CSV table of C-alpha atoms and ligand atoms in Angstrom, one decimal:
chain,number,residue,atom,x,y,z
M,1,MET,CA,0.0,0.0,0.0
M,2,LEU,CA,1.4,3.4,-1.0
M,3,THR,CA,1.1,6.3,1.5
M,4,ARG,CA,2.5,9.5,1.7
M,5,VAL,CA,2.4,9.2,5.7
M,6,PRO,CA,6.2,9.0,7.2
M,7,ASP,CA,6.7,6.3,9.6
M,8,PRO,CA,5.8,6.6,13.0
M,9,GLU,CA,9.5,6.8,14.2
M,10,SER,CA,10.0,10.5,11.9
M,11,PHE,CA,7.0,11.7,14.2
M,12,ALA,CA,8.0,14.7,16.7
M,13,THR,CA,6.5,14.3,19.7
M,14,GLY,CA,6.8,16.3,23.7
M,15,GLY,CA,5.0,16.0,26.8
M,16,LEU,CA,4.9,17.2,30.2
M,17,THR,CA,3.1,16.4,33.3
M,18,ASP,CA,2.8,18.9,36.4
M,19,VAL,CA,1.2,18.7,39.9
M,20,GLY,CA,-0.8,21.8,39.6
M,21,GLN,CA,-1.2,24.4,41.8
M,22,VAL,CA,-3.7,22.8,44.4
M,23,ARG,CA,-2.8,19.2,44.8
M,24,THR,CA,0.6,17.9,46.9
M,25,VAL,CA,0.7,14.9,45.2
M,26,ASN,CA,0.5,13.8,41.2
M,27,GLN,CA,-1.9,10.9,40.3
M,28,ASP,CA,-1.4,11.5,36.5
M,29,TYR,CA,1.1,9.3,34.4
M,30,CYS,CA,2.1,8.8,31.3
M,31,ASP,CA,4.8,7.3,29.1
M,32,GLU,CA,5.3,7.3,25.2
M,33,LEU,CA,7.4,4.3,23.7
M,34,PHE,CA,8.9,3.4,20.1
M,35,ASP,CA,9.6,-0.3,19.0
M,36,PRO,CA,12.5,-0.5,16.3
M,37,THR,CA,10.9,-3.9,15.7
M,38,THR,CA,7.5,-2.9,14.6
M,39,GLY,CA,8.2,0.5,14.0
M,40,ARG,CA,4.9,1.3,15.9
M,41,ARG,CA,5.1,4.3,18.3
M,42,LEU,CA,3.0,4.6,21.6
M,43,LEU,CA,1.4,7.6,23.7
M,44,VAL,CA,0.0,6.4,26.9
M,45,LEU,CA,-1.7,8.5,29.8
M,46,ALA,CA,-3.7,7.6,32.8
M,47,ASP,CA,-5.3,10.3,35.7
M,48,GLY,CA,-5.5,8.2,38.7
M,49,MET,CA,-8.1,8.4,41.9
M,50,GLY,CA,-8.3,7.4,45.1
M,51,GLY,CA,-7.1,7.9,48.7
M,52,HIS,CA,-4.1,7.4,50.2
M,53,ARG,CA,-1.5,6.7,47.1
M,54,GLY,CA,-4.5,4.4,45.2
M,55,GLY,CA,-4.4,7.3,42.7
M,56,GLU,CA,-0.9,7.3,41.5
M,57,VAL,CA,-0.7,4.0,42.1
M,58,ALA,CA,-3.4,3.0,39.9
M,59,SER,CA,-2.1,5.2,37.3
M,60,GLN,CA,1.6,3.9,37.2
M,61,LEU,CA,0.4,0.3,37.3
M,62,ALA,CA,-2.1,1.0,34.1
M,63,VAL,CA,0.5,2.8,32.2
M,64,GLU,CA,3.6,-0.1,33.0
M,65,ALA,CA,1.0,-2.8,32.1
M,66,VAL,CA,0.0,-1.0,28.8
M,67,GLY,CA,3.9,-0.6,28.1
M,68,ARG,CA,4.8,-4.2,28.7
M,69,ALA,CA,1.4,-5.2,26.4
M,70,PHE,CA,3.1,-2.8,23.9
M,71,SER,CA,6.4,-4.3,23.7
M,72,ALA,CA,4.9,-8.1,23.9
M,73,GLY,CA,2.7,-7.8,21.3
M,74,ALA,CA,4.9,-7.0,17.8
M,75,SER,CA,2.4,-9.6,16.3
M,76,ALA,CA,-0.9,-8.4,17.0
M,77,ASP,CA,-3.2,-6.3,15.4
M,78,ALA,CA,-2.9,-2.3,16.5
M,79,GLY,CA,-6.6,-2.6,17.8
M,80,GLU,CA,-6.2,-5.6,19.2
M,81,LEU,CA,-3.2,-5.1,21.1
M,82,LEU,CA,-4.4,-1.8,22.8
M,83,CYS,CA,-7.8,-3.4,23.7
M,84,THR,CA,-6.1,-6.4,25.7
M,85,ALA,CA,-3.5,-4.3,26.9
M,86,LEU,CA,-6.2,-2.4,28.8
M,87,GLU,CA,-8.2,-5.1,30.1
M,88,SER,CA,-5.0,-6.7,31.6
M,89,ALA,CA,-4.5,-3.3,33.1
M,90,ASN,CA,-7.9,-3.3,34.5
M,91,ALA,CA,-7.0,-6.7,35.9
M,92,LEU,CA,-3.8,-5.9,37.4
M,93,VAL,CA,-5.4,-2.6,39.0
M,94,TYR,CA,-8.5,-4.2,40.1
M,95,GLU,CA,-6.7,-7.2,42.0
M,96,LYS,CA,-4.5,-4.5,43.2
M,97,ALA,CA,-7.0,-2.8,45.0
M,98,LEU,CA,-8.6,-6.2,46.4
M,99,SER,CA,-5.5,-7.3,47.9
M,100,THR,CA,-4.2,-4.1,49.5
M,101,PRO,CA,-6.7,-2.1,51.7
M,102,ALA,CA,-4.9,0.9,51.6
M,103,LEU,CA,-5.6,1.0,47.8
M,104,ALA,CA,-9.5,0.0,47.9
M,105,GLY,CA,-11.4,1.4,45.4
M,106,MET,CA,-8.6,2.9,43.1
M,107,GLY,CA,-8.9,3.6,39.6
M,108,THR,CA,-7.9,5.4,36.7
M,109,THR,CA,-8.7,6.4,33.2
M,110,CYS,CA,-6.3,5.6,30.8
M,111,VAL,CA,-5.9,7.0,27.0
M,112,CYS,CA,-3.8,5.2,24.3
M,113,VAL,CA,-2.6,6.3,21.1
M,114,LEU,CA,-0.9,3.7,18.7
M,115,PHE,CA,0.9,4.8,15.5
M,116,GLU,CA,2.1,2.4,12.9
M,117,ALA,CA,2.9,2.1,9.3
M,118,PRO,CA,1.8,2.9,6.5
M,119,GLY,CA,-0.5,5.6,8.3
M,120,ARG,CA,-2.7,4.0,10.7
M,121,CYS,CA,-3.6,5.1,14.2
M,122,ALA,CA,-5.4,3.3,17.2
M,123,VAL,CA,-6.4,5.1,19.8
M,124,ALA,CA,-8.4,2.9,22.9
M,125,HIS,CA,-9.7,4.6,26.0
M,126,VAL,CA,-11.5,4.6,29.5
M,127,GLY,CA,-12.5,7.5,31.2
M,128,ASP,CA,-12.6,11.2,30.8
M,129,SER,CA,-9.2,11.6,29.7
M,130,ARG,CA,-8.8,12.7,25.9
M,131,ALA,CA,-7.2,12.5,22.3
M,132,TYR,CA,-7.5,15.2,20.0
M,133,GLN,CA,-6.5,15.2,16.1
M,134,LEU,CA,-5.9,18.7,14.3
M,135,ARG,CA,-5.9,17.9,10.6
M,136,ASP,CA,-6.4,21.1,8.0
M,137,GLY,CA,-7.3,23.3,10.5
M,138,LYS,CA,-10.1,21.3,12.0
M,139,PHE,CA,-9.4,20.3,15.5
M,140,SER,CA,-11.5,17.5,17.1
M,141,GLN,CA,-11.6,15.4,19.9
M,142,ILE,CA,-11.3,11.7,18.9
M,143,THR,CA,-12.4,10.1,22.2
M,144,GLU,CA,-15.8,10.5,23.9
M,145,ASP,CA,-15.7,11.7,27.8
M,146,HIS,CA,-16.9,8.8,29.8
M,147,SER,CA,-18.1,11.0,32.6
M,148,VAL,CA,-21.4,12.5,34.0
M,149,VAL,CA,-21.0,15.6,32.8
M,150,GLY,CA,-19.8,14.2,29.1
M,151,SER,CA,-23.1,12.1,28.9
M,152,LEU,CA,-25.2,15.2,29.7
M,153,ILE,CA,-23.2,17.5,27.1
M,154,ARG,CA,-23.7,14.6,24.7
M,155,MET,CA,-27.5,14.8,25.5
M,156,GLY,CA,-27.5,18.4,24.8
M,157,HIS,CA,-28.4,19.4,28.6
M,158,ILE,CA,-25.3,21.6,29.2
M,159,THR,CA,-22.7,23.2,27.4
M,160,GLU,CA,-19.2,22.6,27.5
M,161,ALA,CA,-18.8,25.7,29.6
M,162,GLU,CA,-21.2,24.9,32.2
M,163,ALA,CA,-19.9,21.4,32.4
M,164,ARG,CA,-16.4,23.1,33.7
M,165,LEU,CA,-18.5,24.3,37.0
M,166,HIS,CA,-20.6,21.2,37.2
M,167,PRO,CA,-21.1,19.9,40.7
M,168,GLN,CA,-20.2,16.3,39.0
M,169,ARG,CA,-17.6,17.6,36.6
M,170,ASN,CA,-15.2,15.0,38.4
M,171,GLU,CA,-17.3,12.0,38.7
M,172,ILE,CA,-16.3,9.2,35.8
M,173,LEU,CA,-18.6,6.4,34.6
M,174,ARG,CA,-15.8,4.2,33.4
M,175,ALA,CA,-12.5,3.1,35.1
M,176,ILE,CA,-9.4,0.9,35.1
M,177,GLY,CA,-9.5,-1.3,37.8
M,178,THR,CA,-13.0,-0.7,40.0
M,179,HIS,CA,-14.5,-3.5,38.7
M,180,ALA,CA,-13.6,-6.9,37.6
M,181,HIS,CA,-14.6,-6.1,33.6
M,182,VAL,CA,-14.1,-3.0,32.1
M,183,GLU,CA,-15.4,-1.9,28.3
M,184,VAL,CA,-12.8,-0.2,26.1
M,185,GLN,CA,-13.8,1.8,23.8
M,186,MET,CA,-11.7,1.8,20.4
M,187,THR,CA,-11.2,4.1,17.2
M,188,GLU,CA,-9.1,3.8,14.5
M,189,PHE,CA,-8.3,5.5,11.3
M,190,ASP,CA,-6.1,6.7,8.4
M,191,LEU,CA,-3.3,9.3,9.4
M,192,GLU,CA,-2.6,12.3,6.9
M,193,PRO,CA,0.5,14.1,6.4
M,194,GLY,CA,0.9,17.2,8.9
M,195,ASP,CA,-1.7,15.8,11.4
M,196,ARG,CA,-1.0,16.7,14.9
M,197,TYR,CA,-2.2,14.6,17.7
M,198,LEU,CA,-3.2,15.9,21.7
M,199,VAL,CA,-3.4,13.1,24.8
M,200,CYS,CA,-4.5,15.4,27.9
M,201,SER,CA,-6.2,14.7,31.6
M,202,ASP,CA,-8.9,16.3,32.7
M,203,GLY,CA,-6.2,18.9,34.3
M,204,LEU,CA,-5.8,20.4,31.0
M,205,SER,CA,-9.3,20.0,29.0
M,206,GLY,CA,-11.2,21.0,32.3
M,207,MET,CA,-9.1,24.5,32.5
M,208,VAL,CA,-8.1,25.2,28.6
M,209,THR,CA,-10.7,25.9,26.1
M,210,ASP,CA,-10.8,23.5,23.0
M,211,ASP,CA,-10.2,26.6,20.9
M,212,GLU,CA,-6.7,27.5,23.1
M,213,ILE,CA,-5.6,24.2,23.0
M,214,ARG,CA,-5.9,24.0,19.3
M,215,ASP,CA,-4.4,27.6,18.6
M,216,VAL,CA,-1.4,26.4,20.5
M,217,LEU,CA,-1.1,22.7,19.2
M,218,ALA,CA,-1.5,24.6,15.3
M,219,THR,CA,1.6,26.8,16.0
M,220,GLU,CA,4.2,25.5,18.0
M,221,SER,CA,6.6,22.7,18.5
M,222,PRO,CA,5.3,19.3,20.6
M,223,GLU,CA,7.2,20.5,23.4
M,224,ALA,CA,6.6,24.4,23.4
M,225,ALA,CA,3.0,23.5,23.2
M,226,ALA,CA,3.0,21.1,26.1
M,227,ARG,CA,4.6,23.9,28.4
M,228,ILE,CA,2.5,26.3,27.3
M,229,LEU,CA,-0.5,24.5,27.6
M,230,VAL,CA,0.6,23.3,30.7
M,231,GLY,CA,1.1,26.8,31.7
M,232,MET,CA,-2.3,28.2,30.6
M,233,ALA,CA,-3.9,25.5,33.0
M,234,ASN,CA,-1.9,26.7,36.0
M,235,LEU,CA,-2.7,30.1,35.3
M,236,GLU,CA,-6.6,29.5,35.3
M,237,GLY,CA,-5.8,27.7,38.8
M,238,GLY,CA,-4.2,24.4,38.4
M,239,THR,CA,-6.8,22.7,40.6
M,240,ASP,CA,-6.2,19.3,39.2
M,241,ASN,CA,-2.8,17.6,37.9
M,242,ILE,CA,-2.2,18.7,34.1
M,243,THR,CA,-1.0,16.2,31.7
M,244,VAL,CA,0.3,16.5,28.0
M,245,GLN,CA,1.6,14.7,25.5
M,246,ILE,CA,1.6,15.8,21.7
M,247,ALA,CA,2.5,13.7,18.1
M,248,VAL,CA,3.0,15.8,14.7
M,249,ILE,CA,3.0,13.9,11.5
M,250,PRO,CA,5.6,15.6,9.1
M,251,SER,CA,4.0,17.6,6.3
M,252,GLU,CA,5.8,15.4,3.3
M,253,PRO,CA,7.7,11.7,3.8
M,254,VAL,CA,11.2,12.3,5.3
M,255,GLY,CA,12.4,9.9,2.4
M,256,ALA,CA,11.2,12.7,-0.3
M,257,LEU,CA,13.2,15.3,1.1
M,258,PRO,CA,16.9,15.6,-1.0
M,259,THR,CA,20.0,14.3,0.8
M,260,VAL,CA,23.3,15.1,0.1
M,261,ASP,CA,27.0,13.8,1.7
M,262,ARG,CA,28.4,16.5,3.3
M,263,GLU,CA,29.0,17.7,6.8
M,264,PRO,CA,25.4,19.0,8.5
M,265,SER,CA,25.5,22.8,8.5
M,266,PRO,CA,24.2,24.2,12.0
M,267,ALA,CA,20.6,24.9,10.1
M,268,ALA,CA,20.6,21.1,9.2
M,269,THR,CA,20.5,20.0,12.5
M,270,GLU,CA,17.7,22.1,13.5
M,271,PRO,CA,14.1,20.2,13.1
M,272,TRP,CA,12.8,20.4,9.6
M,273,ASN,CA,10.0,22.9,9.3
M,274,GLY,CA,8.2,21.3,6.9
M,275,GLU,CA,10.0,23.8,4.0
M,276,ARG,CA,11.3,22.2,0.7
M,277,THR,CA,15.0,23.5,0.5
M,278,GLU,CA,16.3,24.4,-3.0
M,279,PRO,CA,17.3,21.1,-5.1
M,280,LEU,CA,21.1,20.1,-4.3
M,281,GLY,CA,23.9,19.5,-7.0
M,282,ASP,CA,24.5,21.6,-10.2
M,283,SER,CA,23.0,25.3,-9.6
M,284,ASP,CA,21.6,27.3,-12.4
M,285,ALA,CA,24.8,29.2,-12.7
M,286,GLY,CA,26.7,26.1,-13.3
M,287,ASP,CA,24.3,25.3,-16.3
M,288,ALA,CA,24.7,29.0,-17.5
M,289,GLY,CA,28.4,28.5,-17.6
M,290,ARG,CA,28.4,25.4,-20.0
M,291,PRO,CA,28.2,27.7,-23.4
M,292,LEU,CA,31.2,30.3,-22.5
M,293,VAL,CA,33.2,26.4,-21.9
M,294,TRP,CA,32.3,25.3,-25.3
M,295,LEU,CA,32.9,28.6,-27.3
M,296,LEU,CA,36.4,28.9,-25.5
M,297,VAL,CA,37.0,25.2,-26.8
M,298,GLY,CA,35.8,26.2,-30.3
M,299,GLY,CA,37.8,29.1,-30.4
M,300,ALA,CA,41.1,27.0,-29.4
M,301,LEU,CA,40.4,24.8,-32.5
M,302,LEU,CA,39.7,27.3,-34.7
M,303,ALA,CA,43.0,29.1,-34.1
M,304,GLY,CA,45.0,25.9,-34.4
M,305,VAL,CA,43.5,25.1,-37.7
M,306,LEU,CA,44.5,28.9,-39.0
M,307,GLY,CA,48.0,28.4,-37.4
M,308,TRP,CA,48.9,25.1,-38.9
M,309,LEU,CA,47.4,26.9,-42.2
M,310,PHE,CA,49.7,30.1,-42.1
M,311,LEU,CA,52.5,28.1,-40.8
M,312,ARG,CA,52.6,25.4,-43.7
Z,1,LIG,MG1,-7.4,14.6,36.5
């Protein structure tokens, strides 16, 4: 299958997690993994909940379980891999909560975005942590919030703005680890060159509007965007832990870029900004110089013939 989408190895990524302005513990946990054998790239983020250390234990257990499944599931279909990974994370957190009284009732959201060649993406999630897509200026939420306010918005009872102040805004309807079985929601689709993806906990999406997130995602590098967005959430109060992960797909396949054997210039070591450079090799000036060479050669030959005629 031909695709214009570069391999996930070349995607630019960045992320940041922050405790926020109010909490003393960061119960969010995230990771980014790349498997050189399969060429797959994974973003995984979890937002834990539960007293004592429950929330932070649950989110870390879930992310690590997904990471292990990702590393071990080289031959598996991407969608099946993520679904199985979240089910095994659920079993792990659930059993740990049952066997450890101090961790009873803990749970976590989890959202996973898996990129693979040629140009495919699988998203799996449970809870209200989100994945967004920015394509051709259109910003859309890929995931559906498994939360009370998410359901009320979908039914048309409240708006996004009202959800931010709703007394039940922290109540989620599905979580990893709170029940013996979990229902994972899956989405799979084709990637496009230039796509941008953002994964976040509700510490960002509950504090910063979608329009504000879109504007930063559209214009900044992944690392800068993550830093700016976390700063914006903190400026809005930072009432929750804030976590952001971003992946940007180059606008052109990396293999289509001109290459040359030479020492890299300082500019060449900077990230490619999507603009094509001038063609390398013979320049226009070189082509323009060729007729002059032929004129000189022709003149020299003519002078030789005339000299031979006169001296004969
Ligand atoms: Mg949260």
